[in-house]
mmCIF file of C-alpha atoms in Angstrom:
data_model
loop_
_atom_site.group_PDB
_atom_site.id
_atom_site.type_symbol
_atom_site.label_atom_id
_atom_site.label_comp_id
_atom_site.label_asym_id
_atom_site.label_seq_id
_atom_site.Cartn_x
_atom_site.Cartn_y
_atom_site.Cartn_z
ATOM 1 C CA MET A 1 0.000 0.000 0.000
ATOM 2 C CA CYS A 2 2.738 2.505 0.989
ATOM 3 C CA HIS A 3 4.689 1.615 -2.144
ATOM 4 C CA ASN A 4 1.676 2.258 -4.403
ATOM 5 C CA LEU A 5 0.775 5.552 -2.681
ATOM 6 C CA LYS A 6 4.342 6.787 -3.031
ATOM 7 C CA HIS A 7 4.158 6.141 -6.780
ATOM 8 C CA LYS A 8 0.840 7.996 -6.963
ATOM 9 C CA ALA A 9 2.455 10.999 -5.314
ATOM 10 C CA TYR A 10 5.349 10.884 -7.787
ATOM 11 C CA LEU A 11 2.888 11.052 -10.667
ATOM 12 C CA CYS A 12 2.053 14.591 -9.496
ATOM 13 C CA HIS A 13 5.543 16.063 -9.924
ATOM 14 C CA PRO A 14 6.000 19.507 -11.502
ATOM 15 C CA SER A 15 5.967 18.184 -15.053
ATOM 16 C CA CYS A 16 2.295 17.216 -14.680
ATOM 17 C CA HIS A 17 -0.166 19.330 -16.646
ATOM 18 C CA VAL A 18 -1.909 20.837 -13.632
ATOM 19 C CA SER A 19 -1.881 24.398 -12.383
ATOM 20 C CA HIS A 20 -0.707 23.484 -8.884
ATOM 21 C CA PRO A 21 1.177 20.145 -8.922
ATOM 22 C CA SER A 22 1.945 20.362 -5.205
ATOM 23 C CA MET A 23 -1.799 20.527 -4.456
ATOM 24 C CA ALA A 24 -2.421 17.535 -6.738
ATOM 25 C CA ALA A 25 0.161 15.494 -4.831
ATOM 26 C CA ALA A 26 -1.005 16.597 -1.360
ATOM 27 C CA PRO A 27 -3.837 14.012 -0.926
ATOM 28 C CA TRP A 28 -1.543 11.168 -1.977
ATOM 29 C CA PHE A 29 1.187 12.308 0.419
ATOM 30 C CA ALA A 30 -1.403 12.531 3.219
ATOM 31 C CA LEU A 31 -2.530 8.955 2.518
ATOM 32 C CA LEU A 32 1.121 7.881 2.298
ATOM 33 C CA CYS A 33 1.759 9.428 5.704
ATOM 34 C CA ALA A 34 -1.224 7.651 7.274
ATOM 35 C CA ALA A 35 -0.295 4.310 5.703
ATOM 36 C CA SER A 36 3.355 4.684 6.713
ATOM 37 C CA VAL A 37 2.481 5.450 10.353
ATOM 38 C CA THR A 38 0.036 2.537 10.521
ATOM 39 C CA MET A 39 2.568 0.164 8.969
ATOM 40 C CA THR A 40 5.323 1.335 11.337
ATOM 41 C CA LEU A 41 3.162 0.752 14.414
ATOM 42 C CA GLY A 42 2.115 -2.662 13.123
ATOM 43 C CA ASN A 43 5.700 -3.654 12.368
ATOM 44 C CA LYS A 44 6.763 -2.550 15.850
ATOM 45 C CA LEU A 45 4.152 -4.861 17.369
ATOM 46 C CA LEU A 46 5.539 -7.711 15.268
ATOM 47 C CA MET A 47 9.076 -6.992 16.468
ATOM 48 C CA VAL A 48 8.275 -7.291 20.191
ATOM 49 C CA GLY A 49 7.476 -11.003 19.858
ATOM 50 C CA ALA A 50 9.106 -14.169 18.579
ATOM 51 C CA LEU A 51 8.724 -13.029 14.969
ATOM 52 C CA ASN A 52 11.706 -10.668 15.356
ATOM 53 C CA GLN A 53 13.866 -13.670 14.439
ATOM 54 C CA HIS A 54 12.015 -14.152 11.146
ATOM 55 C CA LYS A 55 12.179 -10.747 9.473
ATOM 56 C CA ASP A 56 12.800 -12.352 6.079
ATOM 57 C CA LEU A 57 9.526 -14.291 6.338
ATOM 58 C CA LEU A 58 7.616 -11.156 7.338
ATOM 59 C CA VAL A 59 9.003 -9.244 4.357
ATOM 60 C CA LEU A 60 8.107 -12.169 2.088
ATOM 61 C CA LEU A 61 4.520 -12.244 3.372
ATOM 62 C CA GLN A 62 4.078 -8.469 3.095
ATOM 63 C CA ASN A 63 5.360 -8.393 -0.476
ATOM 64 C CA ALA A 64 3.329 -11.464 -1.484
ATOM 65 C CA ILE A 65 0.104 -9.979 -0.099
ATOM 66 C CA GLY A 66 0.861 -6.629 -1.760
ATOM 67 C CA ALA A 67 1.674 -8.199 -5.136
ATOM 68 C CA LEU A 68 -1.437 -10.417 -5.127
ATOM 69 C CA THR A 69 -3.706 -7.547 -4.080
ATOM 70 C CA LEU A 70 -2.371 -5.252 -6.795
ATOM 71 C CA ALA A 71 -2.532 -8.058 -9.386
ATOM 72 C CA ALA A 72 -6.212 -8.570 -8.543
ATOM 73 C CA LEU A 73 -6.889 -4.842 -8.819
ATOM 74 C CA ALA A 74 -4.979 -4.653 -12.109
ATOM 75 C CA TRP A 75 -7.032 -7.544 -13.509
ATOM 76 C CA TYR A 76 -10.345 -6.190 -12.211
ATOM 77 C CA HIS A 77 -9.765 -2.664 -13.537
ATOM 78 C CA SER A 78 -7.823 -3.795 -16.639
ATOM 79 C CA LEU A 79 -4.847 -1.662 -15.651
ATOM 80 C CA ASP A 80 -1.783 -1.490 -17.865
ATOM 81 C CA VAL A 81 1.254 -2.794 -15.972
ATOM 82 C CA GLY A 82 3.734 -1.674 -18.607
ATOM 83 C CA LEU A 83 4.716 -5.089 -19.983
ATOM 84 C CA PRO A 84 6.852 -6.163 -21.737
ATOM 85 C CA LEU A 85 9.907 -4.430 -20.234
ATOM 86 C CA ASP A 86 13.012 -3.527 -22.178
ATOM 87 C CA ARG A 87 16.484 -4.368 -20.836
ATOM 88 C CA ARG A 88 16.959 -1.002 -19.099
ATOM 89 C CA LEU A 89 13.602 -1.151 -17.316
ATOM 90 C CA THR A 90 14.150 -4.795 -16.351
ATOM 91 C CA LEU A 91 17.444 -3.875 -14.693
ATOM 92 C CA LEU A 92 15.817 -0.912 -12.937
ATOM 93 C CA PHE A 93 12.970 -3.065 -11.628
ATOM 94 C CA ILE A 94 15.339 -5.757 -10.340
ATOM 95 C CA THR A 95 17.467 -3.133 -8.608
ATOM 96 C CA ASP A 96 14.367 -1.473 -7.196
ATOM 97 C CA ALA A 97 13.082 -4.807 -5.875
ATOM 98 C CA LEU A 98 16.435 -5.574 -4.217
ATOM 99 C CA VAL A 99 16.567 -2.143 -2.595
ATOM 100 C CA ARG A 100 12.946 -2.474 -1.489
ATOM 101 C CA TYR A 101 13.745 -5.755 0.243
ATOM 102 C CA VAL A 102 16.699 -4.130 2.035
ATOM 103 C CA GLN A 103 14.445 -1.216 3.004
ATOM 104 C CA LEU A 104 11.778 -3.427 4.577
ATOM 105 C CA TYR A 105 14.268 -5.739 6.299
ATOM 106 C CA THR A 106 16.256 -2.864 7.828
ATOM 107 C CA SER A 107 13.004 -1.246 8.954
ATOM 108 C CA PHE A 108 12.125 -4.378 10.942
ATOM 109 C CA ALA A 109 15.666 -4.553 12.343
ATOM 110 C CA ALA A 110 15.587 -0.900 13.435
ATOM 111 C CA LEU A 111 12.181 -1.302 15.100
ATOM 112 C CA GLN A 112 13.523 -4.299 17.000
ATOM 113 C CA HIS A 113 16.026 -2.054 18.825
ATOM 114 C CA LEU A 114 14.453 1.416 18.741
ATOM 115 C CA PRO A 115 11.140 2.942 19.818
ATOM 116 C CA VAL A 116 8.788 4.092 17.091
ATOM 117 C CA ALA A 117 9.551 7.759 17.847
ATOM 118 C CA ALA A 118 13.273 7.336 17.131
ATOM 119 C CA THR A 119 12.740 5.408 13.887
ATOM 120 C CA THR A 120 10.220 8.042 12.777
ATOM 121 C CA VAL A 121 12.702 10.858 13.418
ATOM 122 C CA VAL A 122 15.363 9.095 11.357
ATOM 123 C CA ARG A 123 12.833 8.395 8.603
ATOM 124 C CA ALA A 124 11.954 12.117 8.551
ATOM 125 C CA LEU A 125 15.443 12.658 7.172
ATOM 126 C CA ALA A 126 14.238 10.952 4.000
ATOM 127 C CA VAL A 127 12.371 14.114 2.957
ATOM 128 C CA PRO A 128 15.438 16.383 2.668
ATOM 129 C CA ALA A 129 17.657 13.468 1.612
ATOM 130 C CA VAL A 130 15.441 12.571 -1.359
ATOM 131 C CA ALA A 131 15.185 16.240 -2.338
ATOM 132 C CA TRP A 132 18.974 16.634 -2.202
ATOM 133 C CA PHE A 133 19.574 13.425 -4.151
ATOM 134 C CA GLU A 134 17.112 14.540 -6.817
ATOM 135 C CA TRP A 135 18.933 17.858 -7.013
ATOM 136 C CA LEU A 136 22.281 16.085 -7.302
ATOM 137 C CA LEU A 137 21.354 13.201 -9.605
ATOM 138 C CA LEU A 138 18.225 14.248 -11.502
ATOM 139 C CA GLY A 139 18.795 17.980 -11.830
ATOM 140 C CA SER A 140 15.773 19.052 -9.770
ATOM 141 C CA ARG A 141 15.710 22.661 -8.585
ATOM 142 C CA LEU A 142 15.287 23.672 -4.929
ATOM 143 C CA THR A 143 14.342 27.118 -3.680
ATOM 144 C CA LEU A 144 16.151 28.898 -0.859
ATOM 145 C CA TRP A 145 13.263 28.115 1.487
ATOM 146 C CA GLN A 146 13.446 24.422 0.577
ATOM 147 C CA TRP A 147 17.178 24.352 1.310
ATOM 148 C CA THR A 148 16.612 26.168 4.598
ATOM 149 C CA PHE A 149 13.774 24.030 5.938
ATOM 150 C CA SER A 150 15.351 20.749 4.809
ATOM 151 C CA SER A 151 18.512 21.742 6.670
ATOM 152 C CA VAL A 152 16.424 22.458 9.784
ATOM 153 C CA VAL A 153 14.949 18.938 9.582
ATOM 154 C CA VAL A 154 18.441 17.408 9.410
ATOM 155 C CA ALA A 155 19.687 19.521 12.328
ATOM 156 C CA GLY A 156 16.642 18.636 14.439
ATOM 157 C CA ALA A 157 17.021 14.910 13.798
ATOM 158 C CA GLY A 158 20.701 15.101 14.678
ATOM 159 C CA LEU A 159 19.966 16.827 17.990
ATOM 160 C CA TYR A 160 17.245 14.301 18.808
ATOM 161 C CA ALA A 161 19.528 11.322 18.114
ATOM 162 C CA HIS A 162 22.392 12.856 20.114
ATOM 163 C CA ALA A 163 20.147 13.472 23.134
ATOM 164 C CA ASP A 164 18.650 10.001 22.847
ATOM 165 C CA LEU A 165 22.028 8.268 22.651
ATOM 166 C CA ALA A 166 23.627 10.402 25.364
ATOM 167 C CA GLY A 167 20.687 9.758 27.695
ATOM 168 C CA MET A 168 21.263 6.014 27.368
ATOM 169 C CA SER A 169 25.073 6.314 27.658
ATOM 170 C CA TYR A 170 25.458 5.209 24.048
ATOM 171 C CA SER A 171 24.280 1.664 24.831
ATOM 172 C CA ARG A 172 25.096 -1.006 22.273
ATOM 173 C CA PRO A 173 21.459 -1.947 21.455
ATOM 174 C CA LEU A 174 20.594 1.702 20.848
ATOM 175 C CA LEU A 175 23.665 2.238 18.649
ATOM 176 C CA LEU A 176 22.758 -0.913 16.723
ATOM 177 C CA GLY A 177 19.212 0.364 16.296
ATOM 178 C CA TYR A 178 20.380 3.695 14.909
ATOM 179 C CA ALA A 179 22.770 1.875 12.567
ATOM 180 C CA TRP A 180 19.863 -0.171 11.199
ATOM 181 C CA ALA A 181 17.744 2.984 10.965
ATOM 182 C CA GLY A 182 20.522 4.711 9.019
ATOM 183 C CA ALA A 183 20.728 1.758 6.617
ATOM 184 C CA ASN A 184 16.951 1.903 6.241
ATOM 185 C CA LEU A 185 17.140 5.625 5.447
ATOM 186 C CA LEU A 186 19.758 5.012 2.744
ATOM 187 C CA ALA A 187 17.638 2.221 1.235
ATOM 188 C CA TYR A 188 14.506 4.392 1.356
ATOM 189 C CA VAL A 189 16.210 7.291 -0.398
ATOM 190 C CA THR A 190 17.686 4.994 -3.055
ATOM 191 C CA ASN A 191 14.295 3.359 -3.553
ATOM 192 C CA SER A 192 12.605 6.751 -3.921
ATOM 193 C CA VAL A 193 15.085 7.948 -6.549
ATOM 194 C CA LEU A 194 14.710 4.666 -8.465
ATOM 195 C CA ASP A 195 10.917 4.948 -8.255
ATOM 196 C CA ARG A 196 11.012 8.483 -9.609
ATOM 197 C CA THR A 197 13.258 7.351 -12.466
ATOM 198 C CA ILE A 198 10.947 4.463 -13.374
ATOM 199 C CA MET A 199 7.798 6.559 -13.020
ATOM 200 C CA SER A 200 9.206 9.041 -15.532
ATOM 201 C CA THR A 201 9.244 6.243 -18.128
ATOM 202 C CA LYS A 202 6.353 6.226 -20.555
ATOM 203 C CA GLY A 203 3.767 3.502 -20.019
ATOM 204 C CA GLN A 204 4.419 2.875 -16.309
ATOM 205 C CA SER A 205 1.511 3.185 -13.875
ATOM 206 C CA ALA A 206 1.756 3.437 -10.087
ATOM 207 C CA ALA A 207 -0.150 0.204 -9.436
ATOM 208 C CA GLY A 208 1.681 -1.686 -12.178
ATOM 209 C CA MET A 209 5.083 -0.603 -10.952
ATOM 210 C CA ALA A 210 4.305 -1.486 -7.335
ATOM 211 C CA MET A 211 2.983 -4.904 -8.363
ATOM 212 C CA LEU A 212 6.028 -5.742 -10.509
ATOM 213 C CA THR A 213 8.500 -4.553 -7.877
ATOM 214 C CA GLN A 214 6.865 -6.594 -5.130
ATOM 215 C CA ALA A 215 6.571 -9.670 -7.353
ATOM 216 C CA ILE A 216 10.254 -9.495 -8.345
ATOM 217 C CA SER A 217 11.228 -9.111 -4.687
ATOM 218 C CA LEU A 218 9.683 -12.491 -3.756
ATOM 219 C CA PRO A 219 12.575 -14.673 -5.016
ATOM 220 C CA ILE A 220 14.980 -12.231 -3.348
ATOM 221 C CA CYS A 221 13.135 -12.756 -0.044
ATOM 222 C CA LEU A 222 13.286 -16.540 -0.483
ATOM 223 C CA ALA A 223 16.991 -16.468 -1.354
ATOM 224 C CA HIS A 224 17.858 -14.434 1.732
ATOM 225 C CA GLY A 225 15.594 -16.571 3.904
ATOM 226 C CA ALA A 226 17.232 -19.729 2.596
ATOM 227 C CA LEU A 227 20.637 -18.387 3.609
ATOM 228 C CA LEU A 228 19.456 -17.371 7.093
ATOM 229 C CA HIS A 229 16.850 -19.964 8.094
ATOM 230 C CA ASP A 230 16.688 -22.577 5.304
ATOM 231 C CA LEU A 231 13.444 -20.958 4.188
ATOM 232 C CA THR A 232 11.777 -22.650 1.205
ATOM 233 C CA PRO A 233 8.517 -21.954 -0.657
ATOM 234 C CA ALA A 234 6.933 -24.934 1.127
ATOM 235 C CA SER A 235 8.036 -23.831 4.588
ATOM 236 C CA ALA A 236 6.977 -20.238 3.897
ATOM 237 C CA VAL A 237 3.447 -21.408 3.010
ATOM 238 C CA GLY A 238 3.384 -23.800 5.954
#
């Protein structure tokens, strides 16, 4: 759901033929925010039990449910999923699926060691980070106010993390949690830039892209699970 909503928001970038593209994207970003918060709280509940040792299986189940749901919607509404893919798009989708798996896995790992508030603060860094990466890699333009407020977000997150770590005497579990959260941030930013690149390609829809990415990520989940816990398709279903 979050993946699909993020793509919907990207469809409303400044090149769209609307008078106020930011207003067109606002409802999708609001839904993305609500879905992200709900998913974070749900994932935190999963990480306080025995399932924290089976993050690979949780990622597999989430992606499988997402892919099947979007496939059903695509079939019901006759949505174009942008097939067949050329070599460049195939490589982009595979990379996007790999990064998405890393993003979800590191999110679970961070939530295992950190409270939701801390992981949310680190994730807030994704907003300026994505904007800066787009400026650096995709040539997007940022206003002075955008530079200023994005810098304030980074400074605020840094102060929060410093106070949090200092208050706990830089305990190993907390440091490990912030390390996982940092890896999750990097994966999220990379995933967002890849999504924006793919969404700029003609013939790609938000639902179709989300479905393909999640479907491609399934064998990646199984491969990682097999290395960690001898996970197989039969054991995953069982």
